[in-house]
Amino acid sequence: MKIALVGATGNIGRQIARHALAKGHQVTAIVRSEKALPAELAGASLAIAPLDDAAALAAVIRGHDVLASAYGPRPGDDIGQIPVVAAQLVAAAREASVPRLVVVGGAGSLEVAPGLQLVDTPDFPAAYKPFALAARDALTQLRPVQDIDWTFFSPAAEIGPGEERGTYRVQARTFLTDADGHSRISYADYGAAFVEELETNAHPREIITAAY
Ligand SMILES: NC(=O)c1ccc[n+]([C@@H]2O[C@H](COP(=O)([O-])OP(=O)(O)OC[C@H]3O[C@@H](n4cnc5c(N)ncnc54)[C@H](OP(=O)(O)O)[C@@H]3O)[C@@H](O)[C@H]2O)c1
């Protein structure tokens, strides 16, 4: 596959790129400035395009099978950019006739009971709430999109560095916890699950998650 990847230099994006390259896919890392790429991206092509320039973004993603995004605001950046970027990615995919868009989402948008999302539960940590609400706003940008096979791929609640187990569970719509009630996954295993979704397109126009 030809995969265009926004946010390829981040914690999650690097793992998506690593798995995609290891499986023989072509990866175009879309970055905002000329920079040395992390080791995980050896073998990827580099393209420079600002996310708020639909024409420039469309030009570099044209001909790819899928646009993937692990974009996230860096510390100090406006969290409100999360839904704005989601809309920009939709616009660019449309303009470039890229038929699929797979976006790293947020666990807060997953349901813990019918009609109740994690972010709306009383114990949801206040520190994460602005991110979770902004991620949900990004999902709101995607929901009405019918002409692109989008997938909003939320990590487990806890995602971070750690071992690559090579196993994980993926499910649509609902929050996923292990036997101890924890929702977690390593960056490495999430990257593998994300690439599996890129390959299978098993969940078009759905919110999904991956966890142990
Ligand atoms: N449990 C959860 O739900 C959960 C947990 C963690 C993360 N997340 C979500 O996952 C996403 C990625 O997380 P992460 O830890 O991988 O983030 P990260 O390490 O901070 O990486 C962010 C990526 O976005 C890129 N980026 C930021 N601003 C940009 C801009 N204006 N133009 C182009 N690229 C830009 C960065 O590029 P540069 O290298 O150029 O800065 C980098 O590649 C975030 O949206 C976050 O909210 C969800």
mmCIF file of C-alpha atoms and ligand atoms in Angstrom:
data_model
loop_
_atom_site.group_PDB
_atom_site.id
_atom_site.type_symbol
_atom_site.label_atom_id
_atom_site.label_comp_id
_atom_site.label_asym_id
_atom_site.label_seq_id
_atom_site.Cartn_x
_atom_site.Cartn_y
_atom_site.Cartn_z
ATOM 1 C CA MET A 1 0.000 0.000 0.000
ATOM 2 C CA LYS A 2 0.971 3.625 -0.388
ATOM 3 C CA ILE A 3 0.412 5.266 2.994
ATOM 4 C CA ALA A 4 0.620 9.026 3.555
ATOM 5 C CA LEU A 5 1.279 9.637 7.255
ATOM 6 C CA VAL A 6 0.808 12.904 9.120
ATOM 7 C CA GLY A 7 2.392 13.086 12.594
ATOM 8 C CA ALA A 8 4.968 10.477 11.615
ATOM 9 C CA THR A 9 7.604 11.993 13.920
ATOM 10 C CA GLY A 10 5.495 11.584 17.090
ATOM 11 C CA ASN A 11 5.384 8.785 19.657
ATOM 12 C CA ILE A 12 2.525 7.022 17.931
ATOM 13 C CA GLY A 13 3.325 8.007 14.347
ATOM 14 C CA ARG A 14 6.826 6.545 14.561
ATOM 15 C CA GLN A 15 5.402 3.168 15.543
ATOM 16 C CA ILE A 16 2.812 3.241 12.777
ATOM 17 C CA ALA A 17 5.570 4.024 10.275
ATOM 18 C CA ARG A 18 7.861 1.315 11.644
ATOM 19 C CA HIS A 19 5.232 -1.401 11.346
ATOM 20 C CA ALA A 20 4.061 -0.228 7.928
ATOM 21 C CA LEU A 21 7.603 -0.191 6.538
ATOM 22 C CA ALA A 22 8.373 -3.590 8.077
ATOM 23 C CA LYS A 23 5.378 -5.010 6.245
ATOM 24 C CA GLY A 24 6.591 -3.700 2.924
ATOM 25 C CA HIS A 25 4.306 -0.708 2.526
ATOM 26 C CA GLN A 26 5.428 2.597 1.041
ATOM 27 C CA VAL A 27 5.222 5.367 3.624
ATOM 28 C CA THR A 28 5.270 9.077 2.873
ATOM 29 C CA ALA A 29 5.938 11.018 6.076
ATOM 30 C CA ILE A 30 4.251 14.402 5.802
ATOM 31 C CA VAL A 31 6.118 16.897 7.953
ATOM 32 C CA ARG A 32 5.877 20.613 8.486
ATOM 33 C CA SER A 33 9.551 21.410 7.944
ATOM 34 C CA GLU A 34 12.723 19.863 6.633
ATOM 35 C CA LYS A 35 14.120 17.769 9.458
ATOM 36 C CA ALA A 36 16.103 14.644 10.188
ATOM 37 C CA LEU A 37 13.655 11.779 10.508
ATOM 38 C CA PRO A 38 13.702 9.423 13.507
ATOM 39 C CA ALA A 39 15.276 5.996 13.022
ATOM 40 C CA GLU A 40 11.897 4.276 12.785
ATOM 41 C CA LEU A 41 11.275 6.227 9.580
ATOM 42 C CA ALA A 42 14.335 4.978 7.698
ATOM 43 C CA GLY A 43 12.905 3.891 4.383
ATOM 44 C CA ALA A 44 10.055 6.391 4.378
ATOM 45 C CA SER A 45 9.789 9.210 1.854
ATOM 46 C CA LEU A 46 9.583 12.745 3.138
ATOM 47 C CA ALA A 47 7.068 15.353 1.972
ATOM 48 C CA ILE A 48 6.684 18.840 3.360
ATOM 49 C CA ALA A 49 3.225 20.377 3.522
ATOM 50 C CA PRO A 50 1.452 22.585 6.044
ATOM 51 C CA LEU A 51 -1.768 20.998 7.278
ATOM 52 C CA ASP A 52 -3.696 24.243 6.777
ATOM 53 C CA ASP A 53 -2.824 24.408 3.075
ATOM 54 C CA ALA A 54 -5.341 22.026 1.470
ATOM 55 C CA ALA A 55 -3.844 22.358 -1.996
ATOM 56 C CA ALA A 56 -0.287 21.646 -0.807
ATOM 57 C CA LEU A 57 -1.437 18.749 1.333
ATOM 58 C CA ALA A 58 -3.537 17.335 -1.492
ATOM 59 C CA ALA A 59 -0.550 17.554 -3.837
ATOM 60 C CA VAL A 60 1.657 15.385 -1.599
ATOM 61 C CA ILE A 61 -1.004 12.773 -0.738
ATOM 62 C CA ARG A 62 -2.354 12.319 -4.280
ATOM 63 C CA GLY A 63 -1.916 8.718 -5.471
ATOM 64 C CA HIS A 64 -1.780 7.233 -1.973
ATOM 65 C CA ASP A 65 -4.197 4.486 -0.918
ATOM 66 C CA VAL A 66 -4.812 5.987 2.484
ATOM 67 C CA LEU A 67 -4.130 9.121 4.502
ATOM 68 C CA ALA A 68 -3.220 8.246 8.106
ATOM 69 C CA SER A 69 -2.815 10.750 10.895
ATOM 70 C CA ALA A 70 -1.118 10.550 14.273
ATOM 71 C CA TYR A 71 -1.203 14.355 14.541
ATOM 72 C CA GLY A 72 -1.268 15.778 18.046
ATOM 73 C CA PRO A 73 -0.639 19.280 19.357
ATOM 74 C CA ARG A 74 2.798 19.667 20.909
ATOM 75 C CA PRO A 75 2.935 21.010 24.497
ATOM 76 C CA GLY A 76 1.792 24.621 24.508
ATOM 77 C CA ASP A 77 -0.052 24.337 21.205
ATOM 78 C CA ASP A 78 -3.775 25.050 20.922
ATOM 79 C CA ILE A 79 -5.737 21.877 21.670
ATOM 80 C CA GLY A 80 -8.526 23.332 19.555
ATOM 81 C CA GLN A 81 -6.416 22.464 16.530
ATOM 82 C CA ILE A 82 -7.346 18.775 16.911
ATOM 83 C CA PRO A 83 -10.782 19.093 15.252
ATOM 84 C CA VAL A 84 -9.482 21.755 12.873
ATOM 85 C CA VAL A 85 -6.806 19.365 11.607
ATOM 86 C CA ALA A 86 -9.393 16.583 11.245
ATOM 87 C CA ALA A 87 -11.407 18.822 8.936
ATOM 88 C CA GLN A 88 -8.266 19.804 7.015
ATOM 89 C CA LEU A 89 -7.398 16.144 6.465
ATOM 90 C CA VAL A 90 -10.884 15.414 5.146
ATOM 91 C CA ALA A 91 -10.626 18.356 2.759
ATOM 92 C CA ALA A 92 -7.211 17.302 1.478
ATOM 93 C CA ALA A 93 -8.210 13.640 1.041
ATOM 94 C CA ARG A 94 -11.258 14.751 -0.909
ATOM 95 C CA GLU A 95 -9.284 17.115 -3.110
ATOM 96 C CA ALA A 96 -6.663 14.443 -3.826
ATOM 97 C CA SER A 97 -9.236 11.645 -4.282
ATOM 98 C CA VAL A 98 -7.595 9.590 -1.550
ATOM 99 C CA PRO A 99 -10.410 7.216 -0.607
ATOM 100 C CA ARG A 100 -9.513 6.495 3.024
ATOM 101 C CA LEU A 101 -8.575 8.420 6.163
ATOM 102 C CA VAL A 102 -7.512 6.728 9.415
ATOM 103 C CA VAL A 103 -6.980 9.056 12.371
ATOM 104 C CA VAL A 104 -5.572 8.442 15.838
ATOM 105 C CA GLY A 105 -8.488 9.312 18.101
ATOM 106 C CA GLY A 106 -9.095 9.550 21.825
ATOM 107 C CA ALA A 107 -10.276 6.952 24.319
ATOM 108 C CA GLY A 108 -12.742 9.449 25.826
ATOM 109 C CA SER A 109 -15.053 9.069 22.827
ATOM 110 C CA LEU A 110 -15.572 5.349 23.455
ATOM 111 C CA GLU A 111 -18.791 4.193 25.094
ATOM 112 C CA VAL A 112 -18.782 2.693 28.579
ATOM 113 C CA ALA A 113 -22.541 2.110 28.433
ATOM 114 C CA PRO A 114 -25.055 2.651 25.645
ATOM 115 C CA GLY A 115 -25.041 6.393 24.910
ATOM 116 C CA LEU A 116 -22.435 7.190 27.607
ATOM 117 C CA GLN A 117 -18.904 8.059 26.505
ATOM 118 C CA LEU A 118 -15.926 7.693 28.825
ATOM 119 C CA VAL A 119 -15.206 11.453 28.791
ATOM 120 C CA ASP A 120 -18.687 12.116 30.207
ATOM 121 C CA THR A 121 -18.239 9.874 33.239
ATOM 122 C CA PRO A 122 -17.766 11.593 36.626
ATOM 123 C CA ASP A 123 -14.340 10.078 37.341
ATOM 124 C CA PHE A 124 -12.774 11.062 34.023
ATOM 125 C CA PRO A 125 -9.438 12.759 34.924
ATOM 126 C CA ALA A 126 -9.731 16.541 34.686
ATOM 127 C CA ALA A 127 -6.215 16.869 33.267
ATOM 128 C CA TYR A 128 -7.119 14.827 30.179
ATOM 129 C CA LYS A 129 -10.583 16.240 29.654
ATOM 130 C CA PRO A 130 -9.674 19.114 27.272
ATOM 131 C CA PHE A 131 -7.832 16.648 25.021
ATOM 132 C CA ALA A 132 -10.672 14.147 25.169
ATOM 133 C CA LEU A 133 -13.266 16.793 24.322
ATOM 134 C CA ALA A 134 -11.152 18.111 21.448
ATOM 135 C CA ALA A 135 -10.722 14.570 20.138
ATOM 136 C CA ARG A 136 -14.477 14.094 20.308
ATOM 137 C CA ASP A 137 -14.867 17.306 18.312
ATOM 138 C CA ALA A 138 -12.580 15.729 15.710
ATOM 139 C CA LEU A 139 -14.865 12.706 15.569
ATOM 140 C CA THR A 140 -17.767 15.100 15.072
ATOM 141 C CA GLN A 141 -15.950 16.415 11.987
ATOM 142 C CA LEU A 142 -15.701 12.886 10.592
ATOM 143 C CA ARG A 143 -19.171 11.537 11.365
ATOM 144 C CA PRO A 144 -21.018 13.216 8.465
ATOM 145 C CA VAL A 145 -18.349 12.275 5.903
ATOM 146 C CA GLN A 146 -19.795 9.724 3.490
ATOM 147 C CA ASP A 147 -17.466 9.952 0.504
ATOM 148 C CA ILE A 148 -14.303 8.821 2.341
ATOM 149 C CA ASP A 149 -13.824 5.616 4.328
ATOM 150 C CA TRP A 150 -12.693 7.238 7.585
ATOM 151 C CA THR A 151 -11.818 5.375 10.782
ATOM 152 C CA PHE A 152 -11.309 7.091 14.141
ATOM 153 C CA PHE A 153 -8.876 4.766 15.899
ATOM 154 C CA SER A 154 -8.781 5.538 19.619
ATOM 155 C CA PRO A 155 -5.886 4.194 21.653
ATOM 156 C CA ALA A 156 -6.558 2.471 24.962
ATOM 157 C CA ALA A 157 -6.886 4.921 27.870
ATOM 158 C CA GLU A 158 -3.255 4.298 28.805
ATOM 159 C CA ILE A 159 -0.759 4.262 25.953
ATOM 160 C CA GLY A 160 2.964 4.646 26.326
ATOM 161 C CA PRO A 161 6.392 3.125 25.860
ATOM 162 C CA GLY A 162 6.625 -0.541 26.722
ATOM 163 C CA GLU A 163 7.061 -4.034 25.435
ATOM 164 C CA GLU A 164 5.688 -5.159 22.114
ATOM 165 C CA ARG A 165 3.560 -8.179 22.951
ATOM 166 C CA GLY A 166 2.405 -8.777 19.398
ATOM 167 C CA THR A 167 -1.131 -9.318 20.650
ATOM 168 C CA TYR A 168 -4.013 -6.919 21.225
ATOM 169 C CA ARG A 169 -7.773 -6.786 20.874
ATOM 170 C CA VAL A 170 -9.608 -4.433 18.539
ATOM 171 C CA GLN A 171 -13.268 -3.557 18.808
ATOM 172 C CA ALA A 172 -15.670 -0.916 17.585
ATOM 173 C CA ARG A 173 -17.434 1.769 19.616
ATOM 174 C CA THR A 174 -16.960 0.562 23.183
ATOM 175 C CA PHE A 175 -14.203 1.059 25.748
ATOM 176 C CA LEU A 176 -12.045 -2.031 26.121
ATOM 177 C CA THR A 177 -10.548 -3.152 29.453
ATOM 178 C CA ASP A 178 -8.605 -6.200 30.601
ATOM 179 C CA ALA A 179 -9.553 -8.583 33.393
ATOM 180 C CA ASP A 180 -8.178 -6.115 35.960
ATOM 181 C CA GLY A 181 -10.249 -3.259 34.583
ATOM 182 C CA HIS A 182 -7.274 -1.525 32.932
ATOM 183 C CA SER A 183 -7.365 -0.138 29.407
ATOM 184 C CA ARG A 184 -3.837 -0.041 28.084
ATOM 185 C CA ILE A 185 -1.516 -0.727 25.175
ATOM 186 C CA SER A 186 2.067 0.091 24.241
ATOM 187 C CA TYR A 187 2.893 2.499 21.416
ATOM 188 C CA ALA A 188 4.420 -0.474 19.588
ATOM 189 C CA ASP A 189 1.348 -2.708 19.745
ATOM 190 C CA TYR A 190 -0.994 0.170 18.949
ATOM 191 C CA GLY A 191 1.137 0.874 15.861
ATOM 192 C CA ALA A 192 0.725 -2.752 14.772
ATOM 193 C CA ALA A 193 -3.043 -2.628 15.309
ATOM 194 C CA PHE A 194 -3.268 0.634 13.369
ATOM 195 C CA VAL A 195 -1.383 -0.823 10.405
ATOM 196 C CA GLU A 196 -3.628 -3.889 10.475
ATOM 197 C CA GLU A 197 -6.611 -1.545 10.139
ATOM 198 C CA LEU A 198 -4.889 0.268 7.263
ATOM 199 C CA GLU A 199 -4.471 -3.085 5.512
ATOM 200 C CA THR A 200 -7.920 -4.509 6.147
ATOM 201 C CA ASN A 201 -10.210 -1.458 6.148
ATOM 202 C CA ALA A 202 -12.321 -3.530 8.508
ATOM 203 C CA HIS A 203 -14.021 -0.551 10.153
ATOM 204 C CA PRO A 204 -14.995 2.128 7.645
ATOM 205 C CA ARG A 205 -16.880 5.094 9.192
ATOM 206 C CA GLU A 206 -16.486 3.756 12.722
ATOM 207 C CA ILE A 207 -14.770 4.599 15.979
ATOM 208 C CA ILE A 208 -12.615 1.671 17.098
ATOM 209 C CA THR A 209 -10.050 0.963 19.789
ATOM 210 C CA ALA A 210 -7.166 -1.389 20.505
ATOM 211 C CA ALA A 211 -6.147 -2.600 23.955
ATOM 212 C CA TYR A 212 -4.722 -5.679 25.680
HETATM 213 N N1 LIG B 1 -5.509 7.513 25.403
HETATM 214 C C1 LIG B 1 -5.685 8.357 24.395
HETATM 215 O O1 LIG B 1 -6.795 8.577 23.924
HETATM 216 C C2 LIG B 1 -4.487 9.045 23.816
HETATM 217 C C3 LIG B 1 -3.269 8.963 24.472
HETATM 218 C C4 LIG B 1 -2.160 9.564 23.882
HETATM 219 C C5 LIG B 1 -2.285 10.283 22.701
HETATM 220 N N2 LIG B 1 -3.496 10.365 22.110
HETATM 221 C C6 LIG B 1 -3.639 11.142 20.877
HETATM 222 O O2 LIG B 1 -2.743 10.664 19.909
HETATM 223 C C7 LIG B 1 -2.207 11.737 19.153
HETATM 224 C C8 LIG B 1 -0.705 11.612 18.976
HETATM 225 O O3 LIG B 1 -0.070 11.393 20.229
HETATM 226 P P1 LIG B 1 1.523 11.344 20.326
HETATM 227 O O4 LIG B 1 1.876 11.050 21.742
HETATM 228 O O5 LIG B 1 2.080 10.480 19.253
HETATM 229 O O6 LIG B 1 1.878 12.875 20.013
HETATM 230 P P2 LIG B 1 3.333 13.540 19.803
HETATM 231 O O7 LIG B 1 4.429 12.584 20.162
HETATM 232 O O8 LIG B 1 3.309 14.861 20.488
HETATM 233 O O9 LIG B 1 3.409 13.764 18.206
HETATM 234 C C9 LIG B 1 2.646 14.733 17.602
HETATM 235 C C10 LIG B 1 2.876 14.663 16.101
HETATM 236 O O10 LIG B 1 2.045 15.670 15.480
HETATM 237 C C11 LIG B 1 2.885 16.498 14.680
HETATM 238 N N3 LIG B 1 2.410 17.884 14.644
HETATM 239 C C12 LIG B 1 2.087 18.670 15.696
HETATM 240 N N4 LIG B 1 1.711 19.878 15.268
HETATM 241 C C13 LIG B 1 1.801 19.866 13.909
HETATM 242 C C14 LIG B 1 1.535 20.806 12.892
HETATM 243 N N5 LIG B 1 1.082 22.034 13.173
HETATM 244 N N6 LIG B 1 1.735 20.445 11.616
HETATM 245 C C15 LIG B 1 2.182 19.210 11.305
HETATM 246 N N7 LIG B 1 2.444 18.247 12.230
HETATM 247 C C16 LIG B 1 2.252 18.581 13.509
HETATM 248 C C17 LIG B 1 4.252 16.451 15.341
HETATM 249 O O11 LIG B 1 5.222 16.858 14.403
HETATM 250 P P3 LIG B 1 6.571 17.638 14.861
HETATM 251 O O12 LIG B 1 7.588 16.562 15.116
HETATM 252 O O13 LIG B 1 6.884 18.499 13.691
HETATM 253 O O14 LIG B 1 6.240 18.426 16.102
HETATM 254 C C18 LIG B 1 4.318 14.975 15.699
HETATM 255 O O15 LIG B 1 4.662 14.206 14.569
HETATM 256 C C19 LIG B 1 -2.655 12.986 19.887
HETATM 257 O O16 LIG B 1 -3.716 13.565 19.161
HETATM 258 C C20 LIG B 1 -3.182 12.559 21.180
HETATM 259 O O17 LIG B 1 -4.272 13.339 21.625
HETATM 260 C C21 LIG B 1 -4.601 9.761 22.632
#
